[in-house]
mmCIF file of the C-alpha atoms, coordinates in Angstrom:
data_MODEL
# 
_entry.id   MODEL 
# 
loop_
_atom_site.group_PDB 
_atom_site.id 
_atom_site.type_symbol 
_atom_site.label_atom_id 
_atom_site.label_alt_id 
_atom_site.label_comp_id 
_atom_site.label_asym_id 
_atom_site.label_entity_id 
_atom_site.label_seq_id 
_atom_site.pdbx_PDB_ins_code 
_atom_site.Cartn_x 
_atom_site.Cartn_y 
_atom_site.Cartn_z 
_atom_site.occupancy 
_atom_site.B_iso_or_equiv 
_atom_site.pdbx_formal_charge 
_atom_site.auth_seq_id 
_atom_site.auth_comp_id 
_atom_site.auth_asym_id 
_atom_site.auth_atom_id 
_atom_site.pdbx_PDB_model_num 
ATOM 1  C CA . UNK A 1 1  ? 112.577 120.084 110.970 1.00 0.00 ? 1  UNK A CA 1 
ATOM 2  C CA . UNK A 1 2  ? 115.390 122.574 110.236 1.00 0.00 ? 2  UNK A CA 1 
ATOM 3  C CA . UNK A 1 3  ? 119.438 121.541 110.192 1.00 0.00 ? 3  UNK A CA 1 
ATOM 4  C CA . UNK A 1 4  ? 122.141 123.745 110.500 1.00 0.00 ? 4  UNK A CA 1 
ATOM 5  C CA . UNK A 1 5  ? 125.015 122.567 109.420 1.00 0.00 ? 5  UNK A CA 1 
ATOM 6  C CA . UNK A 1 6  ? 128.658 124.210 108.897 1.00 0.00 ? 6  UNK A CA 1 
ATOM 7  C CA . UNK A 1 7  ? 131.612 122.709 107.078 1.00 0.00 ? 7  UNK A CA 1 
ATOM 8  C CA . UNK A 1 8  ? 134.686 122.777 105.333 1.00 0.00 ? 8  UNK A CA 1 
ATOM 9  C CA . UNK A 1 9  ? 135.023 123.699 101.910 1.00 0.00 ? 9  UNK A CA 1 
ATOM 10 C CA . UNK A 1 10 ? 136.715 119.945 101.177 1.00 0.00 ? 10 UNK A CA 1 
ATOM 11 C CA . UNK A 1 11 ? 135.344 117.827 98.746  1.00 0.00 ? 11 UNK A CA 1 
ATOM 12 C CA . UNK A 1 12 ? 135.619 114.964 101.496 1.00 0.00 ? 12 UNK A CA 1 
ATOM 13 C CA . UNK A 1 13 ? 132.333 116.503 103.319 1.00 0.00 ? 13 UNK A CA 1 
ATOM 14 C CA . UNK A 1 14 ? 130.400 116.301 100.529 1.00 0.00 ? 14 UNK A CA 1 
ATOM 15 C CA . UNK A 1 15 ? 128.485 112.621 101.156 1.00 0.00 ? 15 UNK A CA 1 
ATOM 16 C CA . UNK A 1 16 ? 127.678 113.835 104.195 1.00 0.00 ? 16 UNK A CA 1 
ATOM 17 C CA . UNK A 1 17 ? 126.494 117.012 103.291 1.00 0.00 ? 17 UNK A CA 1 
ATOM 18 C CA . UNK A 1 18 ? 124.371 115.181 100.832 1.00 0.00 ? 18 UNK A CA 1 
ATOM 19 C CA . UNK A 1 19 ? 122.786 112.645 102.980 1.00 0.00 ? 19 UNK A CA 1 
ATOM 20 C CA . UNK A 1 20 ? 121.931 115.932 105.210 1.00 0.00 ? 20 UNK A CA 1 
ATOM 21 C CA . UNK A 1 21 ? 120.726 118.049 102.631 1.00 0.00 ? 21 UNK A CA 1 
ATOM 22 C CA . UNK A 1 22 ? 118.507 115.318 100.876 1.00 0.00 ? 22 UNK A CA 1 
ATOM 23 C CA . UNK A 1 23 ? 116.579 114.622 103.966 1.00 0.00 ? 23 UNK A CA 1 
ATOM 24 C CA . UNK A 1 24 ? 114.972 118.259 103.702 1.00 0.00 ? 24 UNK A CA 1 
ATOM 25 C CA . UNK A 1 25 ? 113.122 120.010 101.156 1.00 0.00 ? 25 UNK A CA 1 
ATOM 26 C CA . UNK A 1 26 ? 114.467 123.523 101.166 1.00 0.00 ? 26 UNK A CA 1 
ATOM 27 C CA . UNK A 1 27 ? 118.679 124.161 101.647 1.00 0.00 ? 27 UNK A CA 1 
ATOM 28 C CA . UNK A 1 28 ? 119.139 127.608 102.359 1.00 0.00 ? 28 UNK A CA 1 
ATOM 29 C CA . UNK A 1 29 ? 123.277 128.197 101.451 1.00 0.00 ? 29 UNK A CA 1 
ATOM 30 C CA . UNK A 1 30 ? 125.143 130.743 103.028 1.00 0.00 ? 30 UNK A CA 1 
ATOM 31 C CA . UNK A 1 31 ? 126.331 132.965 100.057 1.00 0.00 ? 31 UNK A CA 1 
ATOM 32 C CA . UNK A 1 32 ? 125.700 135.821 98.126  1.00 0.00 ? 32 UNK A CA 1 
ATOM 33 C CA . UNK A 1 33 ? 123.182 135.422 95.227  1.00 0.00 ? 33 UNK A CA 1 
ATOM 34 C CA . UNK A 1 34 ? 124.409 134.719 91.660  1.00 0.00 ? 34 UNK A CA 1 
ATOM 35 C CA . UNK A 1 35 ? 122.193 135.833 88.598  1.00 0.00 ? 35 UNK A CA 1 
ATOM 36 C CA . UNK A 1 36 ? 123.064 133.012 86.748  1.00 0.00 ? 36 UNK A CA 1 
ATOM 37 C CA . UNK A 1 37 ? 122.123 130.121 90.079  1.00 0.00 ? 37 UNK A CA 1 
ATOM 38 C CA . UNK A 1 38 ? 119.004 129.172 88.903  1.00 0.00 ? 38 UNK A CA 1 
ATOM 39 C CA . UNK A 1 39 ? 120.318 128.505 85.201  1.00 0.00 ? 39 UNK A CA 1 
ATOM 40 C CA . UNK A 1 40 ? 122.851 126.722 86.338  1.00 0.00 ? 40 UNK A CA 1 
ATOM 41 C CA . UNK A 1 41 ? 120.448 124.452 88.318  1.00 0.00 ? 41 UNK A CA 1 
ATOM 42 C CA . UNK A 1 42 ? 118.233 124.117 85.925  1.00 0.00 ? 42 UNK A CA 1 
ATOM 43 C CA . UNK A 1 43 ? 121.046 123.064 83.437  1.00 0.00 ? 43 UNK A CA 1 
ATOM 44 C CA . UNK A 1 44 ? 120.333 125.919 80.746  1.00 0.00 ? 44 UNK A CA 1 
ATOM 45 C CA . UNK A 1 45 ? 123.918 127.162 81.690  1.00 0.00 ? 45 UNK A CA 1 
ATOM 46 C CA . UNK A 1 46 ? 126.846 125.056 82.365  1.00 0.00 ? 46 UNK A CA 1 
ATOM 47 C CA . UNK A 1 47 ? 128.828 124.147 85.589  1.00 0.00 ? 47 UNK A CA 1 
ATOM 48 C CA . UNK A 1 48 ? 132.139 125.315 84.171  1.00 0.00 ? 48 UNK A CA 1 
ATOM 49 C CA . UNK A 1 49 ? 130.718 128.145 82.948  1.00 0.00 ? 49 UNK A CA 1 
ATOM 50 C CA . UNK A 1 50 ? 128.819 129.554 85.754  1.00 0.00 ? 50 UNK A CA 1 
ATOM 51 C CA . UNK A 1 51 ? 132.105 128.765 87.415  1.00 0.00 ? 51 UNK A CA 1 
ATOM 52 C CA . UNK A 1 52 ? 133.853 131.416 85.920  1.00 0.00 ? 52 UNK A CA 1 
ATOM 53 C CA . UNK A 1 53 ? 131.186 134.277 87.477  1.00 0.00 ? 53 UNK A CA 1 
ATOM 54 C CA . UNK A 1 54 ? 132.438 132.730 91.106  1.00 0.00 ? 54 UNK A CA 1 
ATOM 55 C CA . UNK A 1 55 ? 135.833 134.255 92.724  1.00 0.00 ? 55 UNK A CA 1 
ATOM 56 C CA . UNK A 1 56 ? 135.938 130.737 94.638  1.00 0.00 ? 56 UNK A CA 1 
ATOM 57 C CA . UNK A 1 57 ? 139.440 129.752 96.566  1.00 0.00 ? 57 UNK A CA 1 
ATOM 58 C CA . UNK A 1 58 ? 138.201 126.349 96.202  1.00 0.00 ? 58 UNK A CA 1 
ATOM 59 C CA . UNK A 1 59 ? 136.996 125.425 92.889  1.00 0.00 ? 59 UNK A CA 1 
ATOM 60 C CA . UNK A 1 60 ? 137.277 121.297 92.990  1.00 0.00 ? 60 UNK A CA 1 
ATOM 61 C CA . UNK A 1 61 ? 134.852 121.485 95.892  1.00 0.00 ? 61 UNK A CA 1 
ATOM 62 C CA . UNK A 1 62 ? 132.488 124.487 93.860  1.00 0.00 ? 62 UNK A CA 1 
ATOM 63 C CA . UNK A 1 63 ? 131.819 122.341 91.238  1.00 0.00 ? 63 UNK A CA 1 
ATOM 64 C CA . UNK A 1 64 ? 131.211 119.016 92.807  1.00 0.00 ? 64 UNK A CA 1 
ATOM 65 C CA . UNK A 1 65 ? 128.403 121.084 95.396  1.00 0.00 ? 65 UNK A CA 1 
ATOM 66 C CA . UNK A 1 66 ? 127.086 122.808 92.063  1.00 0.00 ? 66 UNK A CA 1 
ATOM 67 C CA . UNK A 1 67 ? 126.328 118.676 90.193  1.00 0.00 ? 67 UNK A CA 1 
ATOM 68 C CA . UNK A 1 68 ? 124.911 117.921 93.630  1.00 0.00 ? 68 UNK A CA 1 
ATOM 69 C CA . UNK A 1 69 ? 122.995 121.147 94.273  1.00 0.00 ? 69 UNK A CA 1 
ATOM 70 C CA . UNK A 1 70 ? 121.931 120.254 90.461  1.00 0.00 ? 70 UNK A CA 1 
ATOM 71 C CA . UNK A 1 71 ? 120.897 117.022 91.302  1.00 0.00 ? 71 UNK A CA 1 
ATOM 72 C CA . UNK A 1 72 ? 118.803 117.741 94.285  1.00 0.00 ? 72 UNK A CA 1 
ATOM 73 C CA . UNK A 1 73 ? 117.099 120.933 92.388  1.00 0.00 ? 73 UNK A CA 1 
ATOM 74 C CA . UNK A 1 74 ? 116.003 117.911 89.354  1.00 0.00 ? 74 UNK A CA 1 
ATOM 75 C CA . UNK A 1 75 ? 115.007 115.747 92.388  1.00 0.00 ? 75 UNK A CA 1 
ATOM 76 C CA . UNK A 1 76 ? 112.749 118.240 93.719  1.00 0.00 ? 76 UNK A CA 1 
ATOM 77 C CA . UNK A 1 77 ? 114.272 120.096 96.490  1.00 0.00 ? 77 UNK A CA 1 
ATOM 78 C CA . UNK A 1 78 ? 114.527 124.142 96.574  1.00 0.00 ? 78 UNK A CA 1 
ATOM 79 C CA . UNK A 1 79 ? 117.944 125.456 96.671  1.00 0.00 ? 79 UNK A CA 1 
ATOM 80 C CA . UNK A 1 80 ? 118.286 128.749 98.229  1.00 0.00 ? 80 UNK A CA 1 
ATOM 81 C CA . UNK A 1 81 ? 121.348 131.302 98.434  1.00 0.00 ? 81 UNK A CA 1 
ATOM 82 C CA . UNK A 1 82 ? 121.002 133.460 101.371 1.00 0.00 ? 82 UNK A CA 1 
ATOM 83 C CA . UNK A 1 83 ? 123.471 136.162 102.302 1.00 0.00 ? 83 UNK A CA 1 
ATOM 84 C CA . UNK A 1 84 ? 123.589 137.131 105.828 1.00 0.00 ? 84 UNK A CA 1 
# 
């Protein structure tokens, strides 16, 4: 089964972007890789830290999705950045 979803960058879509994303075990986000994604997911680097590498107009909502893109990755599920 594959979902494509789009959204807002609001904070307020995130439960349901969570209750989508947990029901799959690969998310494939639409973004340029970062060098530093899979430390942050794996912890070895911190949020606010890898936060500063992103030129993101909406940093509230980047760092909730990176703890929930966290806690999927330690929950098993394979987080993916794809850029078109």
């Amino acid at each position: 089964m594959m979902t494509v979803a789009f959204s807002s960058h609001h904070a307020e879509v995130l439960p349901f972007a969570r209750r989508e994303m947990e029901r799959h075990q690969v998310i494939a986000l639409e973004e340029p890789m970062s060098p530093n994604f899979s430390d942050m997911l794996e912890g070895r680097l911190p949020i606010d830290e890898y936060m500063l590498e992103l030129d993101s107009g909406f940093p509230q909502f980047e760092k909730r999705m990176c703890a929930m893109l966290r806690e999927l990755h330690h929950r098993g599920h394979q987080i993916l950045q794809v850029d078109p």
